[in-house]
Coordinates of C-alpha atoms and ligand atoms in Angstrom, one line a residue:
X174 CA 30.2 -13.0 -17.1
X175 CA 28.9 -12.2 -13.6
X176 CA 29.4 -14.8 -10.9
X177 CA 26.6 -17.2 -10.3
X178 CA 24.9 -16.9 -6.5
X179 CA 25.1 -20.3 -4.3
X180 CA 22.1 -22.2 -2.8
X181 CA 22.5 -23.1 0.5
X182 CA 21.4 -26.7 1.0
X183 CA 22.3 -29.2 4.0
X184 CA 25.5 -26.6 4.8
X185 CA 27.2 -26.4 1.9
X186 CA 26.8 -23.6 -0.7
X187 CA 26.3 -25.0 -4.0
X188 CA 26.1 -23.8 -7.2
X189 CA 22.4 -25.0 -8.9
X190 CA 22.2 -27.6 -11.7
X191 CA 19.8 -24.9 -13.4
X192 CA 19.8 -22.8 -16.6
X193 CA 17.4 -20.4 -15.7
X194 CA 19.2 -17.2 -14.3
X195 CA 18.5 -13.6 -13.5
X196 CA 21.0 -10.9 -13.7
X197 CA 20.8 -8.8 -10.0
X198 CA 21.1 -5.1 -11.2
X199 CA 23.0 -2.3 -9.3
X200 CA 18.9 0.0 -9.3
X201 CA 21.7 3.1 -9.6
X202 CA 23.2 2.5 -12.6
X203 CA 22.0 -1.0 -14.2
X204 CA 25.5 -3.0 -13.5
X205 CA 24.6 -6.8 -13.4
X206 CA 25.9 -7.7 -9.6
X207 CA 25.4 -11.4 -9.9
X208 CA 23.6 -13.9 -12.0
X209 CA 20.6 -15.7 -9.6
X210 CA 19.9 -19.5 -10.9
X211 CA 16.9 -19.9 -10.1
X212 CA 16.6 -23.7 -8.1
X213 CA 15.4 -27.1 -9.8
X214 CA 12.8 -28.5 -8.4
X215 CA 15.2 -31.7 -7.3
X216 CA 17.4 -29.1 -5.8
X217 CA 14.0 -27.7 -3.7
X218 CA 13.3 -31.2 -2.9
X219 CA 17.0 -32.1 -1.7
X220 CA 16.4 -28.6 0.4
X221 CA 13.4 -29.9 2.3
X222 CA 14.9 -33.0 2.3
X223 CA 17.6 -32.0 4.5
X224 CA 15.8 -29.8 7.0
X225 CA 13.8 -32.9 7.6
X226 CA 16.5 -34.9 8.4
X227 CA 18.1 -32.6 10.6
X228 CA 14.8 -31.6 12.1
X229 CA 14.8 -35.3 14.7
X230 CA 18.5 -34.0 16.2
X231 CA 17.8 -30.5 15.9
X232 CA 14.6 -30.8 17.9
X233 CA 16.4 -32.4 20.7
X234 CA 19.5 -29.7 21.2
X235 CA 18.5 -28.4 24.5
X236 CA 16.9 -24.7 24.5
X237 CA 19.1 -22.9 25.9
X238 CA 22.3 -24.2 23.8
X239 CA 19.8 -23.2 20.5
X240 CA 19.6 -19.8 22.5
X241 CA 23.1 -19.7 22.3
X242 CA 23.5 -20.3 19.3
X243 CA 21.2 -16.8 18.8
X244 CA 23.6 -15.0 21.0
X245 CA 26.6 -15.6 18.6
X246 CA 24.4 -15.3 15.8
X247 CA 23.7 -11.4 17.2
X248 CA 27.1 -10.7 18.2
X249 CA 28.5 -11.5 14.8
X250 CA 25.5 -9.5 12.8
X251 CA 26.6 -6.5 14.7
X252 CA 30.4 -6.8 14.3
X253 CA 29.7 -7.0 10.9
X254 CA 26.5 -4.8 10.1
X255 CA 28.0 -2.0 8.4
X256 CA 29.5 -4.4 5.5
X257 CA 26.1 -6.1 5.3
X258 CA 24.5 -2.6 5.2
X259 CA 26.9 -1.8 2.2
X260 CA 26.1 -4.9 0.4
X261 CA 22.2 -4.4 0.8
X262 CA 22.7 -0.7 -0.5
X263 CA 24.4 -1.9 -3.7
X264 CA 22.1 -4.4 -4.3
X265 CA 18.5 -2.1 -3.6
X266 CA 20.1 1.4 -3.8
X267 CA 18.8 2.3 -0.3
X268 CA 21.2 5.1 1.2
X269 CA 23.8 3.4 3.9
X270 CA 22.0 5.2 6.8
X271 CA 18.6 3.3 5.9
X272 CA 20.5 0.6 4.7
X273 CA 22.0 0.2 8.2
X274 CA 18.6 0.8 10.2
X275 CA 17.3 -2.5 7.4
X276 CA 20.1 -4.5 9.7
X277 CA 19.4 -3.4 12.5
X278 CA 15.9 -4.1 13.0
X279 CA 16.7 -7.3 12.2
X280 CA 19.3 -7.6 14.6
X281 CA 17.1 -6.5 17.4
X282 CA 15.0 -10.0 16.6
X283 CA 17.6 -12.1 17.2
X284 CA 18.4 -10.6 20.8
X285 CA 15.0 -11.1 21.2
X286 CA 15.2 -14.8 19.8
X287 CA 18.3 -15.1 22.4
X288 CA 15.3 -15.2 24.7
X289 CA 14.2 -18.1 23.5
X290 CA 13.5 -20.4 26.4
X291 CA 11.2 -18.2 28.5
X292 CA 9.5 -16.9 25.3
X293 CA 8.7 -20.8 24.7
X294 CA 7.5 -21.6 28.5
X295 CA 4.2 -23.3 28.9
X296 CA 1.5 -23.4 31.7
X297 CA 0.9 -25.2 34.3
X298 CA -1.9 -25.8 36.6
X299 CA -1.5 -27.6 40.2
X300 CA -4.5 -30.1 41.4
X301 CA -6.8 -29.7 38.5
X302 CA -8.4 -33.2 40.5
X303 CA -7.5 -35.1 43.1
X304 CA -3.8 -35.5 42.9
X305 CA -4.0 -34.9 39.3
X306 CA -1.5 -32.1 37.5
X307 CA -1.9 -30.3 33.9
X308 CA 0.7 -28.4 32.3
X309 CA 1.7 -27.7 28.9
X310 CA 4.7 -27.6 26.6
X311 CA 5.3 -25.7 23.4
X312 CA 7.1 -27.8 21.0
X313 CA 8.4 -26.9 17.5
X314 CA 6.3 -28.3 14.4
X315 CA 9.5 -29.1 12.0
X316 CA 10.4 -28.1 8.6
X317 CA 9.0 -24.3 7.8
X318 CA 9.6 -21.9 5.1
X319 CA 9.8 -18.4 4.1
X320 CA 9.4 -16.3 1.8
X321 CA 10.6 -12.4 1.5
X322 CA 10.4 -9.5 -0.5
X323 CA 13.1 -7.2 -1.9
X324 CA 12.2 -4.1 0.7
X325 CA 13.8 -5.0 3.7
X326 CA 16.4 -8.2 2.6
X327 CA 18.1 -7.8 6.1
X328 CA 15.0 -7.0 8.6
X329 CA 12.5 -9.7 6.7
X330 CA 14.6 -12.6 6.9
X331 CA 15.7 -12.1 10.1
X332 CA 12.0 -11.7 11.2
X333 CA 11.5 -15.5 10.1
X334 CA 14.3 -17.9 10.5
X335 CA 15.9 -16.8 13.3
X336 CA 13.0 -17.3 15.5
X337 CA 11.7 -20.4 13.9
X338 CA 15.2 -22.3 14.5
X339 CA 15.5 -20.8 18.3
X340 CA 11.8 -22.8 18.6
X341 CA 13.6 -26.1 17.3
X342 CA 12.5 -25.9 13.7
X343 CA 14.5 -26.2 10.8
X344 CA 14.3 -23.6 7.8
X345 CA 14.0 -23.3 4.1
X346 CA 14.3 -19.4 3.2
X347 CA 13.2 -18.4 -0.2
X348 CA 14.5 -14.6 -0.8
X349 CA 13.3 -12.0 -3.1
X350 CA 15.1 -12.3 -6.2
X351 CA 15.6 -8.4 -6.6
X352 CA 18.2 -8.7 -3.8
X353 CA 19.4 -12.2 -2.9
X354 CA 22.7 -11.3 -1.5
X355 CA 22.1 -9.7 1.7
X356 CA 20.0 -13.1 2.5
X357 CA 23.3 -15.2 1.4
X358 CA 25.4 -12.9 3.6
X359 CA 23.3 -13.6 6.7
X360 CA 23.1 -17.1 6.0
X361 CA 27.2 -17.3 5.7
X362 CA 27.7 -15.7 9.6
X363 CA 24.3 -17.6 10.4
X364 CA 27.3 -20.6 9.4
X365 CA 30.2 -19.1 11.3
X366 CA 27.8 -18.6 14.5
X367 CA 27.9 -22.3 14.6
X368 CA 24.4 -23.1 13.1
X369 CA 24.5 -27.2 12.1
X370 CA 24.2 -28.2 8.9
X371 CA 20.8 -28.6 7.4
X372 CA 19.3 -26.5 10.0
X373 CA 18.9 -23.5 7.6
X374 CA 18.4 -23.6 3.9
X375 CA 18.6 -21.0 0.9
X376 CA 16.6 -21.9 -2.4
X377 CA 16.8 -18.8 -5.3
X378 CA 14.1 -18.2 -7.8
X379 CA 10.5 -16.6 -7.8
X380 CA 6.5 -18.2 -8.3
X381 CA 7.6 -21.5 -9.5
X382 CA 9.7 -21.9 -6.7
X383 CA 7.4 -20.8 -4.1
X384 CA 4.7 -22.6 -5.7
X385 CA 7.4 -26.0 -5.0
X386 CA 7.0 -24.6 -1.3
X387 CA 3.7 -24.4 -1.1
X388 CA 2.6 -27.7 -2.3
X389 CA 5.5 -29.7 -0.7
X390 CA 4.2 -32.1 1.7
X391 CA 7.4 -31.8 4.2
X392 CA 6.7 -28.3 5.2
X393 CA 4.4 -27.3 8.1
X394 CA 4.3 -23.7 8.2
X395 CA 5.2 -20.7 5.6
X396 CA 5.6 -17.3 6.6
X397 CA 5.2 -15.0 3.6
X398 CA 5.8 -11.1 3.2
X399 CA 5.1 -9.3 -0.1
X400 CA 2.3 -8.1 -2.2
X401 CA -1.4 -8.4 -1.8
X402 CA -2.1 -10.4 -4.9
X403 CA 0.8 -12.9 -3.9
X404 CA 0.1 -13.3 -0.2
X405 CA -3.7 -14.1 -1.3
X406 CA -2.2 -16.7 -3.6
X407 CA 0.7 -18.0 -0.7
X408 CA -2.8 -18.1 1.7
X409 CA -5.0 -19.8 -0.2
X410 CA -2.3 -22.2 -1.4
X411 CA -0.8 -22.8 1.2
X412 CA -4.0 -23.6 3.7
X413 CA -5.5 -25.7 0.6
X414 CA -2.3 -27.6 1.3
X415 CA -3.1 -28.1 5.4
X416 CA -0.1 -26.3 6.2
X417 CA 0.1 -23.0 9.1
X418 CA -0.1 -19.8 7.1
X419 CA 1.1 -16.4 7.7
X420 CA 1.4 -13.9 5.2
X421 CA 2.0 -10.2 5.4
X422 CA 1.2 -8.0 2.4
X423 CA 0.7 -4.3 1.0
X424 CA -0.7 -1.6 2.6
X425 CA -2.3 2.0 2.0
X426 CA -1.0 3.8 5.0
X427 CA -2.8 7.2 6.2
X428 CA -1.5 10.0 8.8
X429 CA -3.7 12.0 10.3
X430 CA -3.0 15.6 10.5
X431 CA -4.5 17.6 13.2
X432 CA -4.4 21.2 13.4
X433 CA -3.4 21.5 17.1
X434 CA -0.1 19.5 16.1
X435 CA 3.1 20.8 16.1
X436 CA 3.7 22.0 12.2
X437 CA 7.6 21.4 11.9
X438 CA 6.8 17.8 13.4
X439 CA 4.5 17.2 10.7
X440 CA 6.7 18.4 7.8
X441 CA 9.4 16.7 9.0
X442 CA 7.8 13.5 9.8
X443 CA 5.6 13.0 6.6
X444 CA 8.3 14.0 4.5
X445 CA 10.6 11.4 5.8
X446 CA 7.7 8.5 6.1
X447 CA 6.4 9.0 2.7
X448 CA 10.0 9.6 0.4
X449 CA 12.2 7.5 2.8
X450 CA 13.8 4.5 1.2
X451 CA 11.7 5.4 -1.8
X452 CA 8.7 5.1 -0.8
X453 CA 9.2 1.2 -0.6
X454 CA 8.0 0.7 2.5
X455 CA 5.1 -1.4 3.8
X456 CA 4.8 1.4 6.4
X457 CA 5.5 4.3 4.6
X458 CA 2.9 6.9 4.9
X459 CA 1.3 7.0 1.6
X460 CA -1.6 9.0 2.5
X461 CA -2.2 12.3 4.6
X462 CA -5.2 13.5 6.0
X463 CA -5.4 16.9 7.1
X464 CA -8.2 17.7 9.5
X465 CA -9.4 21.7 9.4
X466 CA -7.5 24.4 8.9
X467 CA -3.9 22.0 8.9
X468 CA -4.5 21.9 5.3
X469 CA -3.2 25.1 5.1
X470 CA 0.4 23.2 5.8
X471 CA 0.1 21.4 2.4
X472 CA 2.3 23.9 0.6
X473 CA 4.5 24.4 2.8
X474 CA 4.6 20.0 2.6
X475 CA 5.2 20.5 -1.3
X476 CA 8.3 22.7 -0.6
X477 CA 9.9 20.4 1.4
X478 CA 9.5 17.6 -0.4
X479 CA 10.9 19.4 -3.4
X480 CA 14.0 19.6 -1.6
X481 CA 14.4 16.1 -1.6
X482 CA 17.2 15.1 -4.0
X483 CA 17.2 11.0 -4.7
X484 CA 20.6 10.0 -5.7
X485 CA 22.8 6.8 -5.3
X486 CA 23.4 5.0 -2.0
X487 CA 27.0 6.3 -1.4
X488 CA 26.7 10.2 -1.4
X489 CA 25.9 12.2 1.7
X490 CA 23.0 14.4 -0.5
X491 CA 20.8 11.5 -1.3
X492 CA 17.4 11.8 0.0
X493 CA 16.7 8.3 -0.8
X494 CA 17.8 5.9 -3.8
X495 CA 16.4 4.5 -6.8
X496 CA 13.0 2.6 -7.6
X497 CA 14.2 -1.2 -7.5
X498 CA 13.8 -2.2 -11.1
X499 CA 13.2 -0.3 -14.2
X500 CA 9.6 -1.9 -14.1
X501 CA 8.8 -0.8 -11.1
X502 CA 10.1 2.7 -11.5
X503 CA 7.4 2.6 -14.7
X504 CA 4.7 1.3 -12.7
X505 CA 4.8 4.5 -10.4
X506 CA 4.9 6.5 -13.4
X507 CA 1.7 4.7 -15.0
X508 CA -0.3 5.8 -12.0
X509 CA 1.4 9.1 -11.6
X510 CA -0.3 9.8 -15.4
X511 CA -3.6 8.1 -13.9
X512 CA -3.3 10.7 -10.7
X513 CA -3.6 13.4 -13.2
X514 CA -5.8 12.4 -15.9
X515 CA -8.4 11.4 -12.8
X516 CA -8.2 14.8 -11.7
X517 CA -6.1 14.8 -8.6
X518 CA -3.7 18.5 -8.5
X519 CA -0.3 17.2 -8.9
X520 CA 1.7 19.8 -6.7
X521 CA 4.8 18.3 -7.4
X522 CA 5.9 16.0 -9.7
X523 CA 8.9 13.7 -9.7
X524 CA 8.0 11.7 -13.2
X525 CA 11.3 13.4 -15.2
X526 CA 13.4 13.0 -12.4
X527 CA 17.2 12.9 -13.8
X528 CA 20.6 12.2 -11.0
X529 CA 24.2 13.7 -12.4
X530 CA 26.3 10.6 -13.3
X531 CA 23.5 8.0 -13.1
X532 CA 21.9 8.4 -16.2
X533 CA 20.3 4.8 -16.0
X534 CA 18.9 4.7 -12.7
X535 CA 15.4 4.1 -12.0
X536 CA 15.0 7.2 -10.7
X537 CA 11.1 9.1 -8.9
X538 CA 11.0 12.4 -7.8
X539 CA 9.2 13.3 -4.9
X540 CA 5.6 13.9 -6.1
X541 CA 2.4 15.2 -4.3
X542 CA -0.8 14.9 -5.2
X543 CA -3.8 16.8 -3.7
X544 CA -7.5 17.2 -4.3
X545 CA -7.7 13.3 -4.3
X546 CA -11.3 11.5 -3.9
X547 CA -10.9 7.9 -2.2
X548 CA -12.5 6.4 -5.8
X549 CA -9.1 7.4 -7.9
X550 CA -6.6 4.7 -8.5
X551 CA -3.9 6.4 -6.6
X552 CA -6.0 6.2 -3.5
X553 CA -7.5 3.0 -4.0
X554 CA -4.2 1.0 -4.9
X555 CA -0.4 0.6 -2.9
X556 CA 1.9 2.8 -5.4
X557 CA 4.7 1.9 -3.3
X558 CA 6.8 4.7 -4.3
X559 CA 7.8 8.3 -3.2
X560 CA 4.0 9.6 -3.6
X561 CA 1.8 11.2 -1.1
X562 CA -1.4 11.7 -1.7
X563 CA -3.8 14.7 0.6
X564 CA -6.6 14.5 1.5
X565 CA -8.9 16.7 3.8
X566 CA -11.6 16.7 6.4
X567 CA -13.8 18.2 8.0
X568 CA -13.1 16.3 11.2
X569 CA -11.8 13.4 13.0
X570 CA -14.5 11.2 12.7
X571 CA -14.6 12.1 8.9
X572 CA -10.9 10.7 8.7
X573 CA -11.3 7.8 11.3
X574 CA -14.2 6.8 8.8
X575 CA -11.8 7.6 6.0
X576 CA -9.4 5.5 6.9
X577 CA -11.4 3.0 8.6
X578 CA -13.3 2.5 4.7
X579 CA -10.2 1.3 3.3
X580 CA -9.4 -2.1 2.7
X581 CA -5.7 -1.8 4.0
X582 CA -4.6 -2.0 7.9
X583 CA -1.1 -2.0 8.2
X584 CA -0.5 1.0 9.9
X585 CA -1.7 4.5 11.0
X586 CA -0.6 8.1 12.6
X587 CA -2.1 10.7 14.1
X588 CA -0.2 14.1 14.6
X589 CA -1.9 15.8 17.7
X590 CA -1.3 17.7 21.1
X591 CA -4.9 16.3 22.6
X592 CA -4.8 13.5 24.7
X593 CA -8.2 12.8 24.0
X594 CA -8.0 13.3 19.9
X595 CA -4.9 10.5 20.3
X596 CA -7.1 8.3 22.6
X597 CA -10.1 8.4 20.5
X598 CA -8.6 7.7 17.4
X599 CA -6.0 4.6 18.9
X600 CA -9.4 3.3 20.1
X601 CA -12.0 3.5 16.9
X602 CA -9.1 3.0 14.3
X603 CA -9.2 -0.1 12.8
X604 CA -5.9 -0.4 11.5
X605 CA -3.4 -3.1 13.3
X606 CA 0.0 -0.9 14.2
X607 CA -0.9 3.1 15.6
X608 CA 1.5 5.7 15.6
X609 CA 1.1 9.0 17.7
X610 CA 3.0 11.5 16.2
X611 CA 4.8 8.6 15.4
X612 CA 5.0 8.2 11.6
X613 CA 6.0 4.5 11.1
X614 CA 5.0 2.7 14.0
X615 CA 6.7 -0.9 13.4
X616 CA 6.6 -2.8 16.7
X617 CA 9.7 -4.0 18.3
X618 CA 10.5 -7.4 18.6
X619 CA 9.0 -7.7 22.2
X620 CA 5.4 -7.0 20.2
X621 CA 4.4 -8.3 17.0
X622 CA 3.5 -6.6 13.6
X623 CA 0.5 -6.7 13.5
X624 CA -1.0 -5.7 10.5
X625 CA -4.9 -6.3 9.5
X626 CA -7.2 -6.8 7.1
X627 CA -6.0 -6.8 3.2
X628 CA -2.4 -6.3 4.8
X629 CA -2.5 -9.9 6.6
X630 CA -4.3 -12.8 6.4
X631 CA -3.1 -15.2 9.0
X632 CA -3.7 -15.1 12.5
X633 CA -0.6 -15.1 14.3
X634 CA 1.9 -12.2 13.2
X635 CA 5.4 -11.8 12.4
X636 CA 8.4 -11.6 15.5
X637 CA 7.0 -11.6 19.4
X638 CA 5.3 -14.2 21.3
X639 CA 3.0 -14.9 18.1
X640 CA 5.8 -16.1 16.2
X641 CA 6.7 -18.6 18.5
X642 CA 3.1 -19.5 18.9
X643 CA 3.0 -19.1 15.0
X644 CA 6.5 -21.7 14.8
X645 CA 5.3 -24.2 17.6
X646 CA 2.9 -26.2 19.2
X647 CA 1.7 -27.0 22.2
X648 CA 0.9 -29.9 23.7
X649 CA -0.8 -30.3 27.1
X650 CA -0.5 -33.1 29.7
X651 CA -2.3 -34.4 32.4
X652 CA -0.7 -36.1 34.9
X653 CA -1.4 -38.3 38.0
X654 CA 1.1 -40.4 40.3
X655 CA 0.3 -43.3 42.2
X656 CA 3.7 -43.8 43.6
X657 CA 7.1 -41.9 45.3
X658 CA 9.7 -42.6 42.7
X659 CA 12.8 -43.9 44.4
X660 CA 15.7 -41.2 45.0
X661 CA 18.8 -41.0 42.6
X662 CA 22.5 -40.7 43.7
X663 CA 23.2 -37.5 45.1
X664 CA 24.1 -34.2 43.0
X665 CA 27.0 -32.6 44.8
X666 CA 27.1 -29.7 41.9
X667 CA 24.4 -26.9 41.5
X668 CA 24.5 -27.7 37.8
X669 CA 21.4 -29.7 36.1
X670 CA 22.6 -31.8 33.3
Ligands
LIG287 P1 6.1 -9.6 -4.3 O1 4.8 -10.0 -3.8 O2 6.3 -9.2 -5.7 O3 7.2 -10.7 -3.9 C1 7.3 -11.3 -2.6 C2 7.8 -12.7 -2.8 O4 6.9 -13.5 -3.5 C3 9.2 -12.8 -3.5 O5 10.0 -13.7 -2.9 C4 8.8 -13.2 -4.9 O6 9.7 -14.0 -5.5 C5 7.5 -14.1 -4.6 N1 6.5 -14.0 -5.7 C6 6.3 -12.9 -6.6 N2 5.3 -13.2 -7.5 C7 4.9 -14.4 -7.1 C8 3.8 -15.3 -7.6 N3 3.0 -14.9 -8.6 N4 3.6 -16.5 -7.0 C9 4.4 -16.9 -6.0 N5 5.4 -16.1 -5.5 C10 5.6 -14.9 -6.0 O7 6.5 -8.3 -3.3 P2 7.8 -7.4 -3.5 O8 7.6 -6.5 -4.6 O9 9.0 -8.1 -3.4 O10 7.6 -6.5 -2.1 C11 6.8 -5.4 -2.0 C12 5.5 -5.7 -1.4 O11 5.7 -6.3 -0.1 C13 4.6 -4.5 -1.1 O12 3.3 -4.8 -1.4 C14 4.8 -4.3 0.4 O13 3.8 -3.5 1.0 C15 4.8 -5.7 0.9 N6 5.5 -5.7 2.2 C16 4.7 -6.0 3.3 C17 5.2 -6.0 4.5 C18 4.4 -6.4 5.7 O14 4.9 -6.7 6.8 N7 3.0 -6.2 5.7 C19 6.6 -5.8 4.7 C20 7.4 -5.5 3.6 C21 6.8 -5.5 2.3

């Protein structure tokens, strides 16, 4: 019998009351990991329960000691990031190398949570009448919850809870359940950083438990990443229910290939963006446009790619890993079938794709299609697997309008050498996050990610000043004094307190 994964409630890991498990599977080779119970809905309510408590003292720890509290946070993450890296490979397949860039990026939002007090400054305004002052403060809203997806189980979380507690909230996190023990792991340093009791909590399961989040009355805010279908359903619920909203979702993400760019750059580049980690990224490039005569690099695309050898997280050779699940390894094979039977030209295919030793992993080849029209399901829907798709144009406007005609706007490329190609296409793009001849443009934590249109719904984004506009509020005073208050003792030490 696999061990059972804790909960996290009011800071103590406990095992759930509940029946209801789901084996975790190793994607190389099928080996059950751990069983996941999935929480009871008292357990859910216990969760909330205790992040409202702790909410009324948490609220009052002054910001900088909750900065602090970031800075060890950060200091242990990178001590130990290469055993969380190893963890999160077993448990998605990623190779270590990408597995160790899914901590990081995490990591780098809490040093920018660290920042915490200036990032939560408010305005003020001197004399807005006669004697009269305004200025305003941004104060946290109180319990909020997330809820991540099985692509990134280091970076996503991290995005979330770290800056929602630095703003003075307190947290339930609700992790994919492909992949919940990377989450567990942050959450025990998250512990031996010194975070309080109650501040942070961990609920397993899938819909039924989000659903629980959703629709409880205790929480303010959700932040959601995941699927298009789901983030519609976390919107719409979630609003219906009066609380703040943010919810990041699936994407259909197109490169732009000019023919003054520099051709080992592009092979390279789109290679990498559309086959790394699987193709399971919300940023991969899924989609290549080729203006002109660069469509005469497609081959030479095909060949490359075909070098690309998936295999499991540990060995140096491995391209990339394994689909996550069986069922999603199928999926991409269901519209790999569809690809052909619409008529696309499948220049490579990676549907019988078989790894030495790992006979039962859910293994894709690398597969190109070309000759694609923007009405075949491959172009129309995320695949979300290693699968790029080429397309061609006549010019730049034709792929601007391309790209600009499709529903997604996560993010975009363009490979050029012209200034004025780049400038125009940054410009009339109307896609949230723009690369030049930058594949996989995701912000840093200084910016947001800001996605758009069927890849967000929301207004403010994930990490950056919109998160801690997204995890507060602000409230605005107007003051006026009639009289000199009368001077304290004097402060012999340079020290406020
Ligand atoms: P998913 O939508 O299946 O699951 C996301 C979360 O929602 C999980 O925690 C899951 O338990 C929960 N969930 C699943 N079905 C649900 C339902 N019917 N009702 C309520 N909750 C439900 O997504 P996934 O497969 O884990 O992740 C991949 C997707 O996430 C892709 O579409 C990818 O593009 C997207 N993604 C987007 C971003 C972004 O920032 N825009 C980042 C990473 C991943």
């Amino acid at each position: 019998m696999a061990e059972r994964l804790p909960l996290f409630i009011g800071g103590e890991f406990i095992d759930s009351e509940s029946n209801e498990t789901l084996p975790v599977t190793d994607p190389a080779t099928q080996e059950v990991l751990v069983d996941l119970p999935f929480a009871t809905p008292q357990e859910i309510d216990r969760a909330v329960a205790s992040a409202q408590e702790t909410f009324a003292a948490w609220r009052e720890v002054p910001t900088p000691e909750r900065a602090r509290l970031m800075l060890r946070y950060q200091d242990l993450l990178k001590k130990h990031q290469d055993d969380i890296a190893r963890g999160l490979s077993r448990e998605t397949g990623k190779t270590f190398a990408d597995a160790q860039g899914d901590v990081w990026r995490g990591i780098e939002v809490v040093e920018h949570a660290c920042n915490i007090a200036s990032l939560m400054m408010g305005e003020t305004v001197e004399n807005v009448a006669g004697r009269i002052d305004s200025y305003s403060y941004t104060q946290p809203l109180g319990v909020c919850a997330g809820i991540t997806p099985f692509n990134f189980p280091a970076m996503i979380p991290l995005w979330m809870f770290p800056i929602a507690i630095a703003c003075g909230n307190t947290f339930v996190l609700k992790p994919s359940e492909q992949d919940p023990m990377t989450p567990n792991r942050l959450t025990e340093l998250f512990v031996d950083a010194g975070a309080p009791d109650g501040v942070l909590q961990v609920i397993h399961g899938g819909k039924e438990q989000v659903d629980a989040l959703l629709t409880h009355p205790d929480i303010r805010a959700i932040s959601f990443v995941g699927s298009v279908p789901v983030a519609q359903h976390v919107y719409r619920t979630g609003t219906q229910h009066l609380k703040r909203v943010q919810a990041m979702a699936g994407a259909k993400n197109h490169m732009v290939v000019m023919p003054d760019a520099n051709k080992d750059q592009v092979i390279n580049n789109l290679v990498g963006s559309a086959c790394g980690a699987a193709g399971q990224r919300c940023m991969a490039i899924s989609v290549a446009v080729f203006v002109g005569e660069a469509a005469e690099w497609i081959p030479e695309i095909r060949d490359a790619m075909a070098k690309l050898e998936p295999g499991p997280w540990d060995q140096e050779s491995s391209a990339y890993g394994p689909q996550i699940t069986p069922q999603a390894r199928e999926r991409i094979l269901g519209f790999i079938a569809a690809g052909k039977e619409e008529g696309a030209d499948c220049m490579l295919d990676g549907s019988d794709c078989t790894v030495d030793g790992y006979p039962d992993g859910n293994w894709v080849g690398p597969t190109l299609f070309s000759n694609i029209s923007t009405d075949m399901s491959i172009y129309k829907e995320e695949i979300f697997g290693p699968v790029l798709l080429c397309a061609e144009t006549g010019s730049l406007d034709d792929a601007i309008g391309m790209i600009n005609a499709n529903p997604y706007g996560n993010g975009t490329s363009i490979f050029t050498s012209s200034g004025g190609a780049a400038r125009k296409f940054q410009h009339e793009i109307d896609v949230g996050q723009v690369g030049i001849n930058i594949p996989i443009p995701v912000p840093l934590p200084f910016f947001s990610f800001t996605g758009w249109r069927r890849s967000f719904f929301g207004d403010q984004h994930a990490y950056g000043k919109q998160a801690v506009k997204f995890y507060t509020e602000t409230k605005t005073v107007t003051a006026r004094w009639f009289d000199e208050a009368p001077a304290g003792g004097p402060n012999m030490t340079i020290r406020l307190s």
